[in-house]
């Protein structure tokens, strides 16, 4: 046993991470990151309150969403003819008999005002199930980035066979990993969010305290893996923190007050929990034993912090949604329940919500209860799956009409989750108790996806046909600081055998015109990463054009590669 | 005490370097970990297991579209992982006039592909095994989002220009796709660098129906208990 206040200068985990990195030739990045972190920490004042709060949320579409039908060319768009002529049964008409499944037209302001853009290039349409996202887009709260993907170097169809490509293109797990690391040409070491946390955590968050800067609602993920090992991921479930088993919900069988970890009941459960916690409070010379106890102790502490945040958020009541006991729902849960069309008075209203809504509820609660978590910079990761629509994607044919499929279900889930989350964030900004100095522009949500899906279908039957693995895809961004009502990047011409697709394929696999790091770098900068440190977070970024430039010449790939058109966050 | 800790740390570093070297450095002769799984049996090396089958012996039509010259792009180079070092003079490697090398043991197994006398799930099993052999040599699955790209990889578009299947195999159609016994292209689903799901549309020639055929997990030959028809 030893003094619990004595710091371990270097953990075994940290040592292994450093030695492994050094032996694999990435020591420079590690050292740079560590050095910058120390500088950031030294410059930071003692964090005593949550101010200048910012939360970034990555929403991963596992399985690869069909970005071609999430954001499609609208009436008059130069790619519309290719869409209608080559997408087969996956092509959704802009208007159909009855009009109940029509895509939602949107106009991108940045392209409408760009003299270099082709006539009609600003006209897009959203999937029929994204009606609320059209409203968010039109209100300037949502934007899209077109044709983003993993790249090692700037690549076009013309250079596809001569430049290094991301390893294992078209493979789910590899591309998921590369989106999350943004370093496709190196063995995985860390995620881009994890590196941001390494750098920002000591400067912005309470030292040695409270919850991790990196919180996952989707289990362990690659995006939040810390390079230095100093900012571990903390997993939270849809119901809140993961508590120890065997003591009842929120330790109700062992504690008289769930928020007080020492309020032991005078029963066997209370005594057992006290004994367990006492044992965990011992310190050990053996590193493994000590780290085991540290993990348990931190878990118990984090439970309390998260529990307090949830409790604070739950005190914010919904004005109209009433549960089956006649009591008002919490504002956050009630908003999601109503948005998803679920009767709030039904007994299992909460459990009937899709997982994505449940995850965003938990994130919204942690943002609302941020003062209990101690972080001025918070990173969240959430996800939903079911996008690998090789079959039953849904589509349209003259004979069958509109046939809904899995993509429709996924887009409806997305539409409701994003709309409810956005509503909660806007309401929180004006909520007198929890709002505080929170502003609507204190969060940004950005999507990721394995890759896009092939433009051409893999069958001829509307409904049962689907699409296969492709590359560059369309993603979205939401939040008050997002330059909404715009489409960034470059939308392909949708010619499946043209100059935007991988050579040799006739399926329409767009070569990304923007790299993941060009898309993600604005988030890092928005969170507080200095210009001089962006390259530490995104070491391959220097190979690509500065994301904070604009331009549009769809006929000139050199122009496209030199103008990232990815300056999608205002004020940075 | 400090000296002891220093020595322990030095040993730890040495062990780490050794482990990483084994994992990442190119193999001079063979990778023991891989060789254990991929070591050809004596029978395979000698070719004694080769069989002749009506499909293989059937008259062949004009050669299908041949793959382009190898692009020389092996994505694994970014990871410092090179293909398995092979003795290309071994009996299982047959040099072809165009510079390609036929891996005869795998090609012979693939002659059984779409053999009407065997269960259709065995076709998937044969293809799975061929992909597994490719992976053992090149340390990753073919870079392929499409059936055609799998065929290109198996017919020479790889760093060794190695063919695992005869380009004139009757299961390769005029679009350079591997088709099942009902002439429907197989669906190759790249899940990860070491997991390629293979699916046949089955008798009804429609994917996503109850008679689709696939193997849930990669299996080795001779383990028929490990696969089943997909009834989903």
mmCIF file of N, CA, C and O in Angstrom, chain A residues 12 15-16 23 161 164-174 185-187 388 390-391 469 504-505 507 509, chain B residues 9 12-13 16 20 24 71 73 75 78-79 140-141 143-146 148-149 187 189-193 207-208:
data_model
loop_
_atom_site.group_PDB
_atom_site.id
_atom_site.type_symbol
_atom_site.label_atom_id
_atom_site.label_comp_id
_atom_site.label_asym_id
_atom_site.label_seq_id
_atom_site.Cartn_x
_atom_site.Cartn_y
_atom_site.Cartn_z
ATOM 1 N N UNK A 12 1.962 2.321 -17.050
ATOM 2 C CA UNK A 12 2.441 1.292 -17.972
ATOM 3 C C UNK A 12 1.796 1.473 -19.336
ATOM 4 O O UNK A 12 2.436 1.353 -20.375
ATOM 5 N N UNK A 15 3.441 4.240 -21.074
ATOM 6 C CA UNK A 15 4.769 3.837 -21.515
ATOM 7 C C UNK A 15 4.692 2.975 -22.769
ATOM 8 O O UNK A 15 5.421 3.158 -23.745
ATOM 9 N N UNK A 16 3.783 2.004 -22.753
ATOM 10 C CA UNK A 16 3.641 1.121 -23.902
ATOM 11 C C UNK A 16 3.226 1.905 -25.129
ATOM 12 O O UNK A 16 3.722 1.670 -26.234
ATOM 13 N N UNK A 23 8.568 2.986 -31.863
ATOM 14 C CA UNK A 23 9.106 1.911 -32.671
ATOM 15 C C UNK A 23 8.459 1.841 -34.035
ATOM 16 O O UNK A 23 8.983 1.247 -34.948
ATOM 17 N N UNK A 161 -5.247 5.157 -60.743
ATOM 18 C CA UNK A 161 -4.357 3.997 -60.887
ATOM 19 C C UNK A 161 -2.891 4.319 -60.652
ATOM 20 O O UNK A 161 -2.040 3.448 -60.797
ATOM 21 N N UNK A 164 -1.194 6.525 -54.444
ATOM 22 C CA UNK A 164 -1.578 5.625 -53.344
ATOM 23 C C UNK A 164 -3.013 5.865 -52.923
ATOM 24 O O UNK A 164 -3.463 7.012 -52.823
ATOM 25 N N UNK A 165 -3.716 4.776 -52.719
ATOM 26 C CA UNK A 165 -5.125 4.852 -52.329
ATOM 27 C C UNK A 165 -5.277 4.372 -50.888
ATOM 28 O O UNK A 165 -4.418 3.640 -50.376
ATOM 29 N N UNK A 166 -6.349 4.747 -50.240
ATOM 30 C CA UNK A 166 -6.575 4.229 -48.887
ATOM 31 C C UNK A 166 -6.628 2.695 -48.910
ATOM 32 O O UNK A 166 -7.268 2.117 -49.790
ATOM 33 N N UNK A 167 -5.960 2.047 -47.993
ATOM 34 C CA UNK A 167 -5.992 0.579 -47.978
ATOM 35 C C UNK A 167 -7.419 0.052 -47.831
ATOM 36 O O UNK A 167 -8.245 0.650 -47.141
ATOM 37 N N UNK A 168 -7.657 -1.059 -48.500
ATOM 38 C CA UNK A 168 -8.938 -1.753 -48.373
ATOM 39 C C UNK A 168 -10.134 -0.831 -48.631
ATOM 40 O O UNK A 168 -11.079 -0.764 -47.837
ATOM 41 N N UNK A 169 -10.048 -0.111 -49.747
ATOM 42 C CA UNK A 169 -11.232 0.614 -50.173
ATOM 43 C C UNK A 169 -12.399 -0.375 -50.270
ATOM 44 O O UNK A 169 -12.209 -1.530 -50.633
ATOM 45 N N UNK A 170 -13.570 0.089 -49.980
ATOM 46 C CA UNK A 170 -14.814 -0.685 -50.101
ATOM 47 C C UNK A 170 -15.017 -1.694 -48.979
ATOM 48 O O UNK A 170 -16.025 -2.393 -48.960
ATOM 49 N N UNK A 171 -14.083 -1.795 -48.053
ATOM 50 C CA UNK A 171 -14.263 -2.705 -46.920
ATOM 51 C C UNK A 171 -14.841 -1.924 -45.743
ATOM 52 O O UNK A 171 -14.321 -0.876 -45.354
ATOM 53 N N UNK A 172 -15.900 -2.443 -45.188
ATOM 54 C CA UNK A 172 -16.612 -1.718 -44.125
ATOM 55 C C UNK A 172 -15.688 -1.299 -42.989
ATOM 56 O O UNK A 172 -15.531 -0.118 -42.686
ATOM 57 N N UNK A 173 -15.109 -2.291 -42.325
ATOM 58 C CA UNK A 173 -14.413 -1.970 -41.087
ATOM 59 C C UNK A 173 -13.188 -1.105 -41.340
ATOM 60 O O UNK A 173 -12.857 -0.226 -40.544
ATOM 61 N N UNK A 174 -12.502 -1.334 -42.462
ATOM 62 C CA UNK A 174 -11.316 -0.528 -42.745
ATOM 63 C C UNK A 174 -11.690 0.926 -43.017
ATOM 64 O O UNK A 174 -11.023 1.844 -42.549
ATOM 65 N N UNK A 185 -3.249 6.001 -44.267
ATOM 66 C CA UNK A 185 -2.039 5.341 -44.751
ATOM 67 C C UNK A 185 -1.099 4.922 -43.638
ATOM 68 O O UNK A 185 0.061 4.619 -43.889
ATOM 69 N N UNK A 186 -1.584 4.896 -42.421
ATOM 70 C CA UNK A 186 -0.759 4.441 -41.302
ATOM 71 C C UNK A 186 -1.549 3.435 -40.472
ATOM 72 O O UNK A 186 -2.778 3.493 -40.426
ATOM 73 N N UNK A 187 -0.854 2.522 -39.830
ATOM 74 C CA UNK A 187 -1.571 1.617 -38.904
ATOM 75 C C UNK A 187 -2.315 2.436 -37.862
ATOM 76 O O UNK A 187 -1.832 3.478 -37.405
ATOM 77 N N UNK A 388 -26.430 -0.799 -44.645
ATOM 78 C CA UNK A 388 -25.786 -1.591 -45.700
ATOM 79 C C UNK A 388 -26.856 -2.215 -46.589
ATOM 80 O O UNK A 388 -27.094 -3.418 -46.562
ATOM 81 N N UNK A 390 -27.771 -3.587 -49.397
ATOM 82 C CA UNK A 390 -27.573 -4.344 -50.633
ATOM 83 C C UNK A 390 -28.908 -4.822 -51.188
ATOM 84 O O UNK A 390 -29.057 -5.004 -52.396
ATOM 85 N N UNK A 391 -29.830 -5.058 -50.302
ATOM 86 C CA UNK A 391 -31.179 -5.420 -50.712
ATOM 87 C C UNK A 391 -32.188 -4.539 -49.960
ATOM 88 O O UNK A 391 -31.870 -3.946 -48.928
ATOM 89 N N UNK A 469 -21.070 -1.215 -52.408
ATOM 90 C CA UNK A 469 -20.077 -0.354 -51.757
ATOM 91 C C UNK A 469 -19.421 0.589 -52.760
ATOM 92 O O UNK A 469 -18.973 0.164 -53.815
ATOM 93 N N UNK A 504 -12.852 1.880 -64.779
ATOM 94 C CA UNK A 504 -13.124 0.458 -64.916
ATOM 95 C C UNK A 504 -14.447 0.030 -64.344
ATOM 96 O O UNK A 504 -14.919 -1.068 -64.594
ATOM 97 N N UNK A 505 -15.055 0.885 -63.569
ATOM 98 C CA UNK A 505 -16.346 0.546 -62.990
ATOM 99 C C UNK A 505 -17.436 1.321 -63.698
ATOM 100 O O UNK A 505 -17.246 2.466 -64.093
ATOM 101 N N UNK A 507 -20.417 1.441 -62.108
ATOM 102 C CA UNK A 507 -21.422 1.494 -61.056
ATOM 103 C C UNK A 507 -21.600 2.892 -60.453
ATOM 104 O O UNK A 507 -22.506 3.115 -59.681
ATOM 105 N N UNK A 509 -18.916 5.079 -58.627
ATOM 106 C CA UNK A 509 -18.236 5.123 -57.326
ATOM 107 C C UNK A 509 -17.391 6.392 -57.332
ATOM 108 O O UNK A 509 -16.295 6.416 -57.883
ATOM 109 N N UNK B 9 12.656 -2.295 -17.779
ATOM 110 C CA UNK B 9 12.115 -1.488 -18.865
ATOM 111 C C UNK B 9 12.837 -1.773 -20.168
ATOM 112 O O UNK B 9 12.220 -1.852 -21.252
ATOM 113 N N UNK B 12 11.584 -4.870 -21.556
ATOM 114 C CA UNK B 12 10.236 -4.665 -22.082
ATOM 115 C C UNK B 12 10.283 -4.041 -23.467
ATOM 116 O O UNK B 12 9.569 -4.441 -24.385
ATOM 117 N N UNK B 13 11.164 -3.046 -23.614
ATOM 118 C CA UNK B 13 11.305 -2.395 -24.917
ATOM 119 C C UNK B 13 11.773 -3.408 -25.950
ATOM 120 O O UNK B 13 11.263 -3.474 -27.071
ATOM 121 N N UNK B 16 9.016 -5.601 -26.914
ATOM 122 C CA UNK B 16 8.059 -4.862 -27.749
ATOM 123 C C UNK B 16 8.546 -4.797 -29.193
ATOM 124 O O UNK B 16 7.805 -5.010 -30.145
ATOM 125 N N UNK B 20 6.743 -6.352 -32.450
ATOM 126 C CA UNK B 20 6.348 -5.519 -33.577
ATOM 127 C C UNK B 20 7.080 -5.915 -34.848
ATOM 128 O O UNK B 20 6.532 -5.827 -35.940
ATOM 129 N N UNK B 24 5.171 -6.711 -38.194
ATOM 130 C CA UNK B 24 5.140 -5.746 -39.279
ATOM 131 C C UNK B 24 6.262 -5.886 -40.315
ATOM 132 O O UNK B 24 6.115 -5.457 -41.433
ATOM 133 N N UNK B 71 -1.538 -3.405 -61.759
ATOM 134 C CA UNK B 71 -1.315 -1.982 -61.501
ATOM 135 C C UNK B 71 -0.100 -1.780 -60.589
ATOM 136 O O UNK B 71 0.378 -0.672 -60.455
ATOM 137 N N UNK B 73 -0.054 -1.777 -57.576
ATOM 138 C CA UNK B 73 -0.437 -1.034 -56.376
ATOM 139 C C UNK B 73 -0.845 -2.029 -55.307
ATOM 140 O O UNK B 73 -1.820 -2.742 -55.466
ATOM 141 N N UNK B 75 -1.857 -1.917 -51.532
ATOM 142 C CA UNK B 75 -2.167 -0.935 -50.501
ATOM 143 C C UNK B 75 -1.481 -1.266 -49.185
ATOM 144 O O UNK B 75 -1.225 -0.404 -48.383
ATOM 145 N N UNK B 78 1.582 0.566 -47.235
ATOM 146 C CA UNK B 78 1.515 1.644 -46.268
ATOM 147 C C UNK B 78 1.706 1.129 -44.847
ATOM 148 O O UNK B 78 2.037 1.856 -43.951
ATOM 149 N N UNK B 79 1.412 -0.114 -44.652
ATOM 150 C CA UNK B 79 1.527 -0.685 -43.331
ATOM 151 C C UNK B 79 2.858 -1.408 -43.148
ATOM 152 O O UNK B 79 3.082 -2.020 -42.128
ATOM 153 N N UNK B 140 -4.072 -9.542 -47.091
ATOM 154 C CA UNK B 140 -5.360 -8.861 -47.062
ATOM 155 C C UNK B 140 -6.221 -9.406 -48.193
ATOM 156 O O UNK B 140 -5.718 -10.022 -49.129
ATOM 157 N N UNK B 141 -7.513 -9.159 -48.097
ATOM 158 C CA UNK B 141 -8.417 -9.579 -49.154
ATOM 159 C C UNK B 141 -8.154 -8.774 -50.420
ATOM 160 O O UNK B 141 -7.550 -7.694 -50.368
ATOM 161 N N UNK B 143 -8.721 -5.988 -53.037
ATOM 162 C CA UNK B 143 -9.366 -4.688 -52.923
ATOM 163 C C UNK B 143 -10.493 -4.690 -53.940
ATOM 164 O O UNK B 143 -10.272 -4.500 -55.133
ATOM 165 N N UNK B 144 -11.674 -4.938 -53.486
ATOM 166 C CA UNK B 144 -12.733 -5.189 -54.448
ATOM 167 C C UNK B 144 -14.088 -4.788 -53.901
ATOM 168 O O UNK B 144 -14.525 -5.313 -52.884
ATOM 169 N N UNK B 145 -14.700 -3.863 -54.588
ATOM 170 C CA UNK B 145 -16.079 -3.542 -54.275
ATOM 171 C C UNK B 145 -17.029 -4.240 -55.221
ATOM 172 O O UNK B 145 -18.234 -4.234 -55.017
ATOM 173 N N UNK B 146 -16.464 -4.788 -56.278
ATOM 174 C CA UNK B 146 -17.291 -5.433 -57.291
ATOM 175 C C UNK B 146 -16.748 -6.818 -57.601
ATOM 176 O O UNK B 146 -15.546 -7.075 -57.469
ATOM 177 N N UNK B 148 -16.223 -8.079 -60.416
ATOM 178 C CA UNK B 148 -15.197 -7.977 -61.450
ATOM 179 C C UNK B 148 -13.807 -7.751 -60.850
ATOM 180 O O UNK B 148 -12.811 -8.320 -61.332
ATOM 181 N N UNK B 149 -13.751 -6.971 -59.799
ATOM 182 C CA UNK B 149 -12.452 -6.678 -59.198
ATOM 183 C C UNK B 149 -11.904 -7.882 -58.443
ATOM 184 O O UNK B 149 -10.686 -8.067 -58.354
ATOM 185 N N UNK B 187 -22.196 -12.392 -55.112
ATOM 186 C CA UNK B 187 -22.030 -11.116 -54.413
ATOM 187 C C UNK B 187 -20.870 -11.256 -53.439
ATOM 188 O O UNK B 187 -20.916 -12.075 -52.517
ATOM 189 N N UNK B 189 -18.885 -9.450 -50.569
ATOM 190 C CA UNK B 189 -19.154 -8.381 -49.602
ATOM 191 C C UNK B 189 -17.941 -8.177 -48.707
ATOM 192 O O UNK B 189 -17.739 -8.930 -47.754
ATOM 193 N N UNK B 190 -17.130 -7.153 -49.000
ATOM 194 C CA UNK B 190 -15.933 -6.934 -48.180
ATOM 195 C C UNK B 190 -16.275 -6.333 -46.819
ATOM 196 O O UNK B 190 -16.557 -5.143 -46.705
ATOM 197 N N UNK B 191 -16.252 -7.162 -45.814
ATOM 198 C CA UNK B 191 -16.569 -6.699 -44.459
ATOM 199 C C UNK B 191 -15.337 -6.079 -43.822
ATOM 200 O O UNK B 191 -15.416 -5.043 -43.165
ATOM 201 N N UNK B 192 -14.202 -6.708 -44.037
ATOM 202 C CA UNK B 192 -12.953 -6.190 -43.510
ATOM 203 C C UNK B 192 -11.821 -6.752 -44.355
ATOM 204 O O UNK B 192 -12.060 -7.515 -45.291
ATOM 205 N N UNK B 193 -10.602 -6.385 -44.004
ATOM 206 C CA UNK B 193 -9.471 -6.847 -44.796
ATOM 207 C C UNK B 193 -9.283 -8.357 -44.703
ATOM 208 O O UNK B 193 -8.595 -8.949 -45.537
ATOM 209 N N UNK B 207 -31.361 -11.951 -55.149
ATOM 210 C CA UNK B 207 -30.731 -11.776 -53.843
ATOM 211 C C UNK B 207 -31.761 -11.304 -52.814
ATOM 212 O O UNK B 207 -32.743 -10.639 -53.150
ATOM 213 N N UNK B 208 -31.508 -11.677 -51.587
ATOM 214 C CA UNK B 208 -32.380 -11.233 -50.507
ATOM 215 C C UNK B 208 -33.579 -12.121 -50.289
ATOM 216 O O UNK B 208 -34.489 -11.764 -49.541
#
